[in-house]
CSV table of N, CA, C and O and ligand atoms in Angstrom, one decimal:
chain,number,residue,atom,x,y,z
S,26,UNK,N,-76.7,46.3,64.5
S,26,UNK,CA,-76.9,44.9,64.1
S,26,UNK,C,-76.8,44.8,62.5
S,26,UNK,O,-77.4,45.6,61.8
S,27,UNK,N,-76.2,43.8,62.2
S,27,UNK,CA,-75.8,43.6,60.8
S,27,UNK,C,-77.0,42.3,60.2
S,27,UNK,O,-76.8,41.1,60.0
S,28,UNK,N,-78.3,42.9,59.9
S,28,UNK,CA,-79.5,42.3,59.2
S,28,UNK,C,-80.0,42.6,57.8
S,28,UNK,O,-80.1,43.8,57.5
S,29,UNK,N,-80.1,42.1,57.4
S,29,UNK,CA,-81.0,42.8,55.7
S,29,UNK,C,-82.2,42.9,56.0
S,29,UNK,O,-82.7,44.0,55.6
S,30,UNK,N,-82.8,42.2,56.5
S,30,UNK,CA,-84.5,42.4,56.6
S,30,UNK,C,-84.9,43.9,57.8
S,30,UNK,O,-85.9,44.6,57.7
S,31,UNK,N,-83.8,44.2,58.7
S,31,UNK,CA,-83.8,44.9,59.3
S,31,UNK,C,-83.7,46.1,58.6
S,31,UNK,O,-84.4,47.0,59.1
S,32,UNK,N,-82.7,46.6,57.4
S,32,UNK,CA,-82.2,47.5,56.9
S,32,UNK,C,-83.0,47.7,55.8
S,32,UNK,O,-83.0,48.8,55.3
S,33,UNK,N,-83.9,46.6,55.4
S,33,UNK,CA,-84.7,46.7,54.3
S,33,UNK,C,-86.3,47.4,55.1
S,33,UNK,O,-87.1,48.3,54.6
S,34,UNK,N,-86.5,46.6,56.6
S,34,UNK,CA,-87.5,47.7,57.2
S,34,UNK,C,-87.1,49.6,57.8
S,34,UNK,O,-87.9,50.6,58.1
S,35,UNK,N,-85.7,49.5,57.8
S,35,UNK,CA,-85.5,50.9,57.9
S,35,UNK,C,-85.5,51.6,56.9
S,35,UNK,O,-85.3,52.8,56.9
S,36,UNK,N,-85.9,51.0,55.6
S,36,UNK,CA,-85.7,51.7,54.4
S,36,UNK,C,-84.3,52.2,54.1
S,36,UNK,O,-84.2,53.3,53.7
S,37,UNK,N,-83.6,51.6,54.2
S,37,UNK,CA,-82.0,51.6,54.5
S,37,UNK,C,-81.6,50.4,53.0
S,37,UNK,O,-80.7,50.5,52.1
S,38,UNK,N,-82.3,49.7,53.1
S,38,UNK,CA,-81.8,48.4,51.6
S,38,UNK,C,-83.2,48.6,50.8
S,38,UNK,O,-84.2,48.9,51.3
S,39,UNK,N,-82.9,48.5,49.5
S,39,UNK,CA,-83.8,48.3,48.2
S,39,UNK,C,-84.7,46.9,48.8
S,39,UNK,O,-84.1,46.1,49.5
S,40,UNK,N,-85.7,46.7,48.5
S,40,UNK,CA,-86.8,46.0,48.0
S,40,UNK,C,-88.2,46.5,47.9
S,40,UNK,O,-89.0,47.3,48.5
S,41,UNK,N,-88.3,45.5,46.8
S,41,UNK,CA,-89.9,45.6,46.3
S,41,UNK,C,-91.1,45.3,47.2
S,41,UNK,O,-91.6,44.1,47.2
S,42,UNK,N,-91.6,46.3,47.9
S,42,UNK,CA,-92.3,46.3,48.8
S,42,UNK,C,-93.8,45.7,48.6
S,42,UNK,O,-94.2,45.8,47.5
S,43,UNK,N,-94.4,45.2,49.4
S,43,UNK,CA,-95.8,44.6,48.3
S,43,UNK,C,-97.0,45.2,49.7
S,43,UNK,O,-98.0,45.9,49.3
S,44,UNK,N,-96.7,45.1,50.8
S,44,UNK,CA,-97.6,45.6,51.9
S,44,UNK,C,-97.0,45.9,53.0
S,44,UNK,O,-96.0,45.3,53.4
S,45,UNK,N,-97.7,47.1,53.7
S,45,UNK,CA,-96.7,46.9,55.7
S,45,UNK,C,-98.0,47.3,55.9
S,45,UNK,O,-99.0,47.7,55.2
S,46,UNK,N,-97.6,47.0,57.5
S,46,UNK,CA,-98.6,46.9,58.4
S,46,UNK,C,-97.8,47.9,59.2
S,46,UNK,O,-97.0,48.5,58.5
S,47,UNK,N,-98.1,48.1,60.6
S,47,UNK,CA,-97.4,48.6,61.8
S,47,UNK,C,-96.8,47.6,62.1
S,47,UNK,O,-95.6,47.7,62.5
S,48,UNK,N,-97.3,46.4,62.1
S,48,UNK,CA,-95.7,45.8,63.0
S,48,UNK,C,-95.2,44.4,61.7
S,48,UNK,O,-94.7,43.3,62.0
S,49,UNK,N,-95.6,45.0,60.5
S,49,UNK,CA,-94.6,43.7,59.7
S,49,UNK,C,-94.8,44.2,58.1
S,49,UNK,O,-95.3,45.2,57.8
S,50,UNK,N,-94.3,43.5,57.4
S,50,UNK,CA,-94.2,44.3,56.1
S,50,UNK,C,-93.9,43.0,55.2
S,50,UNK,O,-93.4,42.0,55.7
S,51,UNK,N,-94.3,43.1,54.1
S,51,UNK,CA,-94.5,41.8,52.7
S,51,UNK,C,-93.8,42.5,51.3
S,51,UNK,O,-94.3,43.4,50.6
S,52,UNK,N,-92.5,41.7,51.1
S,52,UNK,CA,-91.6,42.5,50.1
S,52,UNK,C,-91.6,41.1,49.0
S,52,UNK,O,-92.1,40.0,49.2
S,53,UNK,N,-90.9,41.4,47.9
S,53,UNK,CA,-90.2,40.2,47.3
S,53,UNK,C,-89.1,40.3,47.9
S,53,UNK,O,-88.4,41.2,48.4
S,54,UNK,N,-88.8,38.4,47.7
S,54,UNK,CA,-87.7,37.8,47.7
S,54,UNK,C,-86.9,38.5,46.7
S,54,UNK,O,-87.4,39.2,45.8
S,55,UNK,N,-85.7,38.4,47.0
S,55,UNK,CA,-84.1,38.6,45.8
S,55,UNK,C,-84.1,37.0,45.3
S,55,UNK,O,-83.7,36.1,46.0
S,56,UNK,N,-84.6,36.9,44.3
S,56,UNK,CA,-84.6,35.8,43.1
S,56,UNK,C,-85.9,34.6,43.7
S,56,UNK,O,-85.8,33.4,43.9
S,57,UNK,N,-86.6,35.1,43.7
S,57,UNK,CA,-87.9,34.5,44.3
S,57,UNK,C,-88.3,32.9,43.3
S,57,UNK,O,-88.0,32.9,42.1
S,58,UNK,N,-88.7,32.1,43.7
S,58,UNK,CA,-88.9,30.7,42.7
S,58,UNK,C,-90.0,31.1,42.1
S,58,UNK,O,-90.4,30.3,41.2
S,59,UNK,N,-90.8,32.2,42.3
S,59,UNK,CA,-91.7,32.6,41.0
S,59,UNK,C,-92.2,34.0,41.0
S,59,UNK,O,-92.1,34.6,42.1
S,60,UNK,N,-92.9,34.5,40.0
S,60,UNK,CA,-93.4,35.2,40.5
S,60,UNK,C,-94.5,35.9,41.7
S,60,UNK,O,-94.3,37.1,42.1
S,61,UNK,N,-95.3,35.3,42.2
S,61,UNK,CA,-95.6,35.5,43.5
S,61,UNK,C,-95.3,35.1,44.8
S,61,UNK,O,-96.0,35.2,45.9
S,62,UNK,N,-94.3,34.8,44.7
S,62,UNK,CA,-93.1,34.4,45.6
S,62,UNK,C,-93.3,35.5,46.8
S,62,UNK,O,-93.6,36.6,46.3
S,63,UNK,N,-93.3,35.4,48.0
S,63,UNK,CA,-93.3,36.9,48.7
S,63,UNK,C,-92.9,36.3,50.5
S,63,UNK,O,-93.0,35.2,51.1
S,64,UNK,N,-92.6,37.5,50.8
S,64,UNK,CA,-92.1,37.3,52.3
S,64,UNK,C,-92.6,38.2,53.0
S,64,UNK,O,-92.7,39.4,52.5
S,65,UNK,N,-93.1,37.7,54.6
S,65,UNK,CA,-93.6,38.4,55.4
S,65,UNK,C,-92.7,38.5,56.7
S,65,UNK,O,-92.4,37.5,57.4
S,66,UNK,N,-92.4,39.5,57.0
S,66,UNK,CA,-91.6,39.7,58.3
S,66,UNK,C,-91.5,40.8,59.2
S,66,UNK,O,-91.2,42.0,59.0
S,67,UNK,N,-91.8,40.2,60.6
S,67,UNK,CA,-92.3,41.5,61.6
S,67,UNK,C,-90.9,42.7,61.4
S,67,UNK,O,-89.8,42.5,60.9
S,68,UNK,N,-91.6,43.8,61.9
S,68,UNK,CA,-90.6,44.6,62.0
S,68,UNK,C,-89.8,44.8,63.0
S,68,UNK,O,-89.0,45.8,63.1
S,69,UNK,N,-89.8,43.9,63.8
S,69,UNK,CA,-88.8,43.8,65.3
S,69,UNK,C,-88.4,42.6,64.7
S,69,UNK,O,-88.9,41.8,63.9
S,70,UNK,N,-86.6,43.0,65.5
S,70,UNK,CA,-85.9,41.6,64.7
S,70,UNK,C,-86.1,40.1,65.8
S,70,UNK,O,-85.9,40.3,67.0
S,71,UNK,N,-86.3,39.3,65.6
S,71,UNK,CA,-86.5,37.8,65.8
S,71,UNK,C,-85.7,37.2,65.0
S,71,UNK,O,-85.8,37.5,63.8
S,72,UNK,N,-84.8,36.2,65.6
S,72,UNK,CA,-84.0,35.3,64.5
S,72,UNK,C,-85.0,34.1,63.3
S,72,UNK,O,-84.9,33.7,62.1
S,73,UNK,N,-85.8,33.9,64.5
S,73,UNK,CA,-86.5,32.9,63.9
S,73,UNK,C,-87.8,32.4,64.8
S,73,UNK,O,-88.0,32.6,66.0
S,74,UNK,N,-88.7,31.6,63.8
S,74,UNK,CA,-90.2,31.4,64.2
S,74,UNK,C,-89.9,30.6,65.7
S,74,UNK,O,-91.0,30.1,66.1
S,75,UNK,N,-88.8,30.4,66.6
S,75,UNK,CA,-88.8,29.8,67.8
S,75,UNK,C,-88.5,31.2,69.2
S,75,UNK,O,-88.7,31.3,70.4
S,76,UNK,N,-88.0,31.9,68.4
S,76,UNK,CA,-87.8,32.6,69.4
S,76,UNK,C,-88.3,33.3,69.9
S,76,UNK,O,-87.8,33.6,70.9
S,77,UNK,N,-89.7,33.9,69.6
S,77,UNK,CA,-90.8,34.9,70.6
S,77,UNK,C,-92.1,34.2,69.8
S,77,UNK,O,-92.4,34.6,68.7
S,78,UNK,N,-92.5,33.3,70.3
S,78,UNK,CA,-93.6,32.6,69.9
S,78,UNK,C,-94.6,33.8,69.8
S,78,UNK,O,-95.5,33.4,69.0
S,79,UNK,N,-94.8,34.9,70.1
S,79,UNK,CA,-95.9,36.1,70.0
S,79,UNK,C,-95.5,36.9,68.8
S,79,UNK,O,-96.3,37.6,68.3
S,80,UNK,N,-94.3,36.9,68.2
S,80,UNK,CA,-93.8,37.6,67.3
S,80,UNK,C,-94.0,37.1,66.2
S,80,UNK,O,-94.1,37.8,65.2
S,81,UNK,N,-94.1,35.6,66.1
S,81,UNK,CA,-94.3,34.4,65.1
S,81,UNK,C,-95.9,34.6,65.0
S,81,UNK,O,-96.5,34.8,64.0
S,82,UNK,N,-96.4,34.5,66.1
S,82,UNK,CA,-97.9,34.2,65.3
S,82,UNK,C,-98.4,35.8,64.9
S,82,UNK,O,-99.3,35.9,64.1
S,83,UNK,N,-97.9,37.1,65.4
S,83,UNK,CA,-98.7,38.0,64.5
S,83,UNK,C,-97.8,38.3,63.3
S,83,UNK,O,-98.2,38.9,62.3
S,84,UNK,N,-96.5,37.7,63.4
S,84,UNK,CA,-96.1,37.9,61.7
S,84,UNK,C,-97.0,36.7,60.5
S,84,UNK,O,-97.3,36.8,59.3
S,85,UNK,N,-97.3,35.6,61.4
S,85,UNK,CA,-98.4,35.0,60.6
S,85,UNK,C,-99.6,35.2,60.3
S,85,UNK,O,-100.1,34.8,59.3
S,86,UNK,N,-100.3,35.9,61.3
S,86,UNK,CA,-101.3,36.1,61.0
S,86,UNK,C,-101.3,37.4,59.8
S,86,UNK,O,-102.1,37.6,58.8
S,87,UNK,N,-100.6,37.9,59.9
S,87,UNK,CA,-100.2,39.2,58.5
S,87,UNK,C,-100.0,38.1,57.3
S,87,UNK,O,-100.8,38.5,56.4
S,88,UNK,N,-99.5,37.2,57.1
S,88,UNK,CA,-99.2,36.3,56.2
S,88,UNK,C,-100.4,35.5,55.7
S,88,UNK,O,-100.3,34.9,54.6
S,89,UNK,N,-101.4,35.5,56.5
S,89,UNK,CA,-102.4,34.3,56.5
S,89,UNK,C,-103.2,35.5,55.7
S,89,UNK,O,-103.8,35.2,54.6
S,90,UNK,N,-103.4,36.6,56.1
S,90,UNK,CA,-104.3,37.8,55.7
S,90,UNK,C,-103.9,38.5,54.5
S,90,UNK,O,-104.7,39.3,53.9
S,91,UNK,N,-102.6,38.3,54.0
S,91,UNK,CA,-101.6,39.0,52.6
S,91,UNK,C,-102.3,37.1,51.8
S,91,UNK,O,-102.9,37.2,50.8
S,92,UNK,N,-102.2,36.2,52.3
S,92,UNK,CA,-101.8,34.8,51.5
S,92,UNK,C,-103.8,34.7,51.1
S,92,UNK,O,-104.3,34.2,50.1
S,93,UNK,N,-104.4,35.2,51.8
S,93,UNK,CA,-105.9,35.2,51.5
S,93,UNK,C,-106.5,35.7,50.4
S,93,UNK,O,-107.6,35.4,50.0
S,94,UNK,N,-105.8,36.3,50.0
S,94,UNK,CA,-106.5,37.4,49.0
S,94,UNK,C,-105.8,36.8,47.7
S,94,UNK,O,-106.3,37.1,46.6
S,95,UNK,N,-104.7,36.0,47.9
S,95,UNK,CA,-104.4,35.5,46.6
S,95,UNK,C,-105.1,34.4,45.7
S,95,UNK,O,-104.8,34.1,44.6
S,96,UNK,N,-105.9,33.9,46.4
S,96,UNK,CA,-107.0,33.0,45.5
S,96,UNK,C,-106.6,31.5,45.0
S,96,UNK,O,-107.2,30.7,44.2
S,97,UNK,N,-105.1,31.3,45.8
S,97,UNK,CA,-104.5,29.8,45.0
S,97,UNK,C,-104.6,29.4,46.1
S,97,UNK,O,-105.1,29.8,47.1
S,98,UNK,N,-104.0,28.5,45.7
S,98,UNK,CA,-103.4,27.3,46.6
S,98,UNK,C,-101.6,27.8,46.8
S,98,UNK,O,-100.9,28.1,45.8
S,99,UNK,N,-101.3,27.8,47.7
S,99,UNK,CA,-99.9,28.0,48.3
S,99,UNK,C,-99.1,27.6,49.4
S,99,UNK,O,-99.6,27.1,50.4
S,100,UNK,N,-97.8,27.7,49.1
S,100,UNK,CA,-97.1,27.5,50.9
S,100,UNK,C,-97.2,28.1,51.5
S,100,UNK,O,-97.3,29.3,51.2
S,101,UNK,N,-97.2,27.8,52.4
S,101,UNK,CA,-97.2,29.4,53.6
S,101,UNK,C,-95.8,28.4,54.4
S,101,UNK,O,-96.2,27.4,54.9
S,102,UNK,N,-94.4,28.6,54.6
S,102,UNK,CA,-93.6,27.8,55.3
S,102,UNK,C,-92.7,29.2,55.8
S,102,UNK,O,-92.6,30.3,55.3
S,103,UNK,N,-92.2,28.5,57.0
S,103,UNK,CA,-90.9,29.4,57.5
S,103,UNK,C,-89.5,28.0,58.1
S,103,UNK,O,-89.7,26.8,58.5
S,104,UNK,N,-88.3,28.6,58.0
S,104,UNK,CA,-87.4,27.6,58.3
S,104,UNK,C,-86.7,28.4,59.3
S,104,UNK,O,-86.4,29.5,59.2
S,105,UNK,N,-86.4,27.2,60.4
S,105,UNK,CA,-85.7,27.2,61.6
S,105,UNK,C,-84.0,26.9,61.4
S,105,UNK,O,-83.5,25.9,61.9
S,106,UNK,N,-83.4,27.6,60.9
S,106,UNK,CA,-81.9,27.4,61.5
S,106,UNK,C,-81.3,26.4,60.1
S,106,UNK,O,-81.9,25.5,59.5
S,107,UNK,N,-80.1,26.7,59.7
S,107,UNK,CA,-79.4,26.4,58.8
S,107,UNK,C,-79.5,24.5,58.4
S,107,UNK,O,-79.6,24.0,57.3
S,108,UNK,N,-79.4,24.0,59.3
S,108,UNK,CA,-79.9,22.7,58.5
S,108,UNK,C,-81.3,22.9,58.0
S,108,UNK,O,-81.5,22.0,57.2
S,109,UNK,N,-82.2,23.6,58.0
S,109,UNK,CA,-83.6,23.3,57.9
S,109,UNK,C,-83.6,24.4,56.8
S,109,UNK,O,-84.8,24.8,56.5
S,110,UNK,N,-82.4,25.2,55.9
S,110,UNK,CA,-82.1,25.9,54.8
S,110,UNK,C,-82.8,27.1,55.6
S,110,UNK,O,-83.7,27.6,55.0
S,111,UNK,N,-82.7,27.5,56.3
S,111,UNK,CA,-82.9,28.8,56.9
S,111,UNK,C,-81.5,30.0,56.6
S,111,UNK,O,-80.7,29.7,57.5
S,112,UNK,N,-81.0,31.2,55.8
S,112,UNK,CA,-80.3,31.5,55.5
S,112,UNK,C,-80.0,33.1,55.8
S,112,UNK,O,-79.0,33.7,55.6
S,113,UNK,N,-81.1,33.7,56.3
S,113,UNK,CA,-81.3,35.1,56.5
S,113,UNK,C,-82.0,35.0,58.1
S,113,UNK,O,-83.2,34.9,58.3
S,114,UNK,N,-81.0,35.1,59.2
S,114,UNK,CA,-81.8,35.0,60.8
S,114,UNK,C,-82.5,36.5,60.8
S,114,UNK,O,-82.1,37.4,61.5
S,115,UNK,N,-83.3,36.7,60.2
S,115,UNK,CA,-84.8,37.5,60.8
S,115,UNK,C,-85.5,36.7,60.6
S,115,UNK,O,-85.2,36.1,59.6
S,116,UNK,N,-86.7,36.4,61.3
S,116,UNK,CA,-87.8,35.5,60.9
S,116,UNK,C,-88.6,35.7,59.6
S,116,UNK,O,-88.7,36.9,59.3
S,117,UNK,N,-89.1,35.0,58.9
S,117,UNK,CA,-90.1,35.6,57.4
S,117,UNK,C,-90.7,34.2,57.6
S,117,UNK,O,-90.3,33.2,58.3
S,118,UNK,N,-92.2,34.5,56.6
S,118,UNK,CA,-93.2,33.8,55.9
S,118,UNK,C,-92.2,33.9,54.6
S,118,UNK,O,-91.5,34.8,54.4
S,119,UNK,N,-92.4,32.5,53.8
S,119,UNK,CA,-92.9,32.2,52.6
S,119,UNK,C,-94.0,32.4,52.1
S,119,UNK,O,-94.8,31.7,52.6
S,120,UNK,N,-94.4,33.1,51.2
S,120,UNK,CA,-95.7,32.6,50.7
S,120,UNK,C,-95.3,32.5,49.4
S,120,UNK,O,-94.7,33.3,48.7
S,121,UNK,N,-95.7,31.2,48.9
S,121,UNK,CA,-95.2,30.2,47.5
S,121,UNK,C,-97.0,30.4,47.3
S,121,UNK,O,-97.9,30.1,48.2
S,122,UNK,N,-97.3,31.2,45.6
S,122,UNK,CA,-98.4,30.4,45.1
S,122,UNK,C,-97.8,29.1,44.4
S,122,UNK,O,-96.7,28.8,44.0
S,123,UNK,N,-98.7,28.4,44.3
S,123,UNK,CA,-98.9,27.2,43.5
S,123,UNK,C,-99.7,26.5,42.5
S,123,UNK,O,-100.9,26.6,42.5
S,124,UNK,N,-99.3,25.9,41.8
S,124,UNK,CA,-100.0,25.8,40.8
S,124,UNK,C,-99.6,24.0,40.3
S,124,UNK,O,-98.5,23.3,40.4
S,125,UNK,N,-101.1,23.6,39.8
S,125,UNK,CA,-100.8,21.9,39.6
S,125,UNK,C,-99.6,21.8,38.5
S,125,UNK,O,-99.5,22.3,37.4
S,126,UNK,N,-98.9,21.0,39.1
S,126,UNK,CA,-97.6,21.0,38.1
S,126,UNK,C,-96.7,21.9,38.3
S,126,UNK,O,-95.8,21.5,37.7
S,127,UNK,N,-96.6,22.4,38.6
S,127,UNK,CA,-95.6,23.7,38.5
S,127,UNK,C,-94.4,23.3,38.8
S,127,UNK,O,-93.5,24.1,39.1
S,128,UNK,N,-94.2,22.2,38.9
S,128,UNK,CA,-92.5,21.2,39.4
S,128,UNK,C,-91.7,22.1,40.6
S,128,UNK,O,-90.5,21.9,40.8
S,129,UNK,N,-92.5,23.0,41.5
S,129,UNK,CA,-92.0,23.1,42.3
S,129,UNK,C,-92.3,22.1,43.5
S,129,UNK,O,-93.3,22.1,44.2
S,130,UNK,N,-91.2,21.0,43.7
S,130,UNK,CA,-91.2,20.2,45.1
S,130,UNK,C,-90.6,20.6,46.4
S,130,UNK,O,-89.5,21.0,46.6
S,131,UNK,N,-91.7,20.3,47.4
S,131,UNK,CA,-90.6,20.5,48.5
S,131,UNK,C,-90.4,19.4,48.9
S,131,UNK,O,-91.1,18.5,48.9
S,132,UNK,N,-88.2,19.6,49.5
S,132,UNK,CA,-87.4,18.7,49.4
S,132,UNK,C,-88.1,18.0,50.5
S,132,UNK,O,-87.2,17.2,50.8
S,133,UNK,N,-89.4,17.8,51.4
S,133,UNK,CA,-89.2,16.6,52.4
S,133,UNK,C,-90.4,15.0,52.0
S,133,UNK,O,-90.6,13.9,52.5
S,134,UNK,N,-90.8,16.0,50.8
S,134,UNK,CA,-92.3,14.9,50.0
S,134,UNK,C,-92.0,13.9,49.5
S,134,UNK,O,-91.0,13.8,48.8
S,135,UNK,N,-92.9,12.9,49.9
S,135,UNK,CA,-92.7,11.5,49.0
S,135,UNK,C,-92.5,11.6,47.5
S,135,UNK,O,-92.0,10.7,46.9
S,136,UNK,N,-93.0,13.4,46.5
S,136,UNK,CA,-93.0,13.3,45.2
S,136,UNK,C,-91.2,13.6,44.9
S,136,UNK,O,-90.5,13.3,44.0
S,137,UNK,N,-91.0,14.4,46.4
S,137,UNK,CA,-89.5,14.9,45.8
S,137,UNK,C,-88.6,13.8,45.6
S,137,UNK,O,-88.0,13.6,44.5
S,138,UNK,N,-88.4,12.7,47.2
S,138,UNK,CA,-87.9,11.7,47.0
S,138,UNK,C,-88.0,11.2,46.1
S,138,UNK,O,-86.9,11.3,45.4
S,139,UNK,N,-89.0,10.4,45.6
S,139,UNK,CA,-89.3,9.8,44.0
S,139,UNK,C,-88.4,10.4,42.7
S,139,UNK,O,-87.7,9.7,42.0
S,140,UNK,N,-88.4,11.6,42.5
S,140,UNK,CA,-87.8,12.4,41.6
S,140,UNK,C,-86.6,11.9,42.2
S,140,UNK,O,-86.5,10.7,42.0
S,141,UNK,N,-85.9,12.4,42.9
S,141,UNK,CA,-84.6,12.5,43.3
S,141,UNK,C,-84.1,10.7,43.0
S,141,UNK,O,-83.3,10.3,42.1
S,142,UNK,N,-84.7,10.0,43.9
S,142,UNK,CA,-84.1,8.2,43.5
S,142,UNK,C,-84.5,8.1,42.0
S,142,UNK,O,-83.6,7.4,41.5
S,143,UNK,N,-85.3,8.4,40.9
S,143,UNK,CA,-85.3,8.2,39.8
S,143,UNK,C,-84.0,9.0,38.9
S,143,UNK,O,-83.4,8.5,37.9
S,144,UNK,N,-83.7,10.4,39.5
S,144,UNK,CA,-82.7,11.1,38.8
S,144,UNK,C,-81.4,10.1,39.2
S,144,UNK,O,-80.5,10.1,38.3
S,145,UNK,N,-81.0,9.5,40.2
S,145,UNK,CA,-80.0,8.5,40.6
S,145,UNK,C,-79.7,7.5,39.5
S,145,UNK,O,-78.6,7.4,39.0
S,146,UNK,N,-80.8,6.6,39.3
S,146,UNK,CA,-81.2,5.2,38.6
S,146,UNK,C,-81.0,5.6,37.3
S,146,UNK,O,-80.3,4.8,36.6
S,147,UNK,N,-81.6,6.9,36.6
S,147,UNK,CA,-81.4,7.2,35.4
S,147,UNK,C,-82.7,7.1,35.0
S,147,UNK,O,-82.9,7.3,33.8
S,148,UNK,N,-83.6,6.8,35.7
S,148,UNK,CA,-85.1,6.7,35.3
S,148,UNK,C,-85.9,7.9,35.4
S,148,UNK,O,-86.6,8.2,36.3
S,149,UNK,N,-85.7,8.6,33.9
S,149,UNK,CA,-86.4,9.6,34.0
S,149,UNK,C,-88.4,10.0,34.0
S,149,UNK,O,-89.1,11.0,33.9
S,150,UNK,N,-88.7,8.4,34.2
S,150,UNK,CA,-90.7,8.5,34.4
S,150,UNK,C,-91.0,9.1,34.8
S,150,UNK,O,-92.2,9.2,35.0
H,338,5GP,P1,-84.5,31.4,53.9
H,338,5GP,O1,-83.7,30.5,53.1
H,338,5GP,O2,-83.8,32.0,55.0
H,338,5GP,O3,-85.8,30.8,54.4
H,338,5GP,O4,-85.0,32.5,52.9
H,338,5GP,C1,-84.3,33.7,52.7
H,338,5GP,C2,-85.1,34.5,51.7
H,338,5GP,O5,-84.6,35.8,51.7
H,338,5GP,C3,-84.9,34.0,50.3
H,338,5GP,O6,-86.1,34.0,49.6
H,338,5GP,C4,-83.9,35.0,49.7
H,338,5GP,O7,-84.1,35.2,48.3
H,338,5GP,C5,-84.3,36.3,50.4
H,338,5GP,N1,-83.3,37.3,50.5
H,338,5GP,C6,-82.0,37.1,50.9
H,338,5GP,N2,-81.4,38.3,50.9
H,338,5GP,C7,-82.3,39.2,50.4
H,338,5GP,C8,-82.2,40.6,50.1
H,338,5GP,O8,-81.1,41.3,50.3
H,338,5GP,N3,-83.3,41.2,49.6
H,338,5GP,C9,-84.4,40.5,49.4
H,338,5GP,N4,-85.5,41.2,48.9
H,338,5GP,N5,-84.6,39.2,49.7
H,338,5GP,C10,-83.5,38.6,50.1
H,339,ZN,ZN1,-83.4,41.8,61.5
């Protein structure tokens, strides 16, 4: 099977490893939106958080228990299938720290919209 997250759990592809478990492992992102940027993903392949509902919640619960210790406020998000920008079919956590301000929006928020119809109008407020 032709996967990156798979080849990166065989130790077959480079990444910066941050934690494993027995059944999932927490690496960086390749071009992560910040520094604590990080991804959790079981070590059995799953395309995505719909397809073995049992697979999804202990790769989360590894996510919820790596995302704990970090002390911020964060995303914890996963995406379903190419409209929903899903771009790598193995399942992963996000885990986005956050920080007030940090101009990271996600695209479905009333703040992003706002941005977005102001960058239109020319209204940069
Ligand atoms: P998605 O858009 O599918 O939710 O997120 C895919 C994530 O995988 C992105 O954060 C992207 O940077 C990361 N990614 C894609 N290919 C590689 C790779 O080869 N190595 C690493 N470490 N991360 C990757
Ligand atoms: Zn895989």
């Amino acid at each position: 099977m032709d996967c990156i997250f798979c080849a990166i759990v065989a130790g077959q592809a480079p990444a910066t490893i941050l934690r494993e478990w027995d059944d999932a492992l927490a690496f960086k992102p390749r071009g992560g939106v910040n520094d604590g940027h990080t991804l959790v993903i079981p070590r059995i392949h799953v395309a995505d958080a719909t397809e073995d509902p049992n697979v999804t919640a202990d790769a989360v619960r590894r996510a919820a228990q790596y995302a704990a210790e970090i002390g911020a406020n964060l995303n914890l998000i996963t995406n379903v299938g190419p409209d929903a920008t899903q771009t790598v079919f193995h399942l992963h956590w996000h885990i986005v720290p956050r920080a007030k301000a940090d101009g990271l929006l996600l695209p479905w928020t009333p703040q992003h919209a706002a941005r977005a119809a102001a960058a239109q109008t020319g209204d940069t407020r």
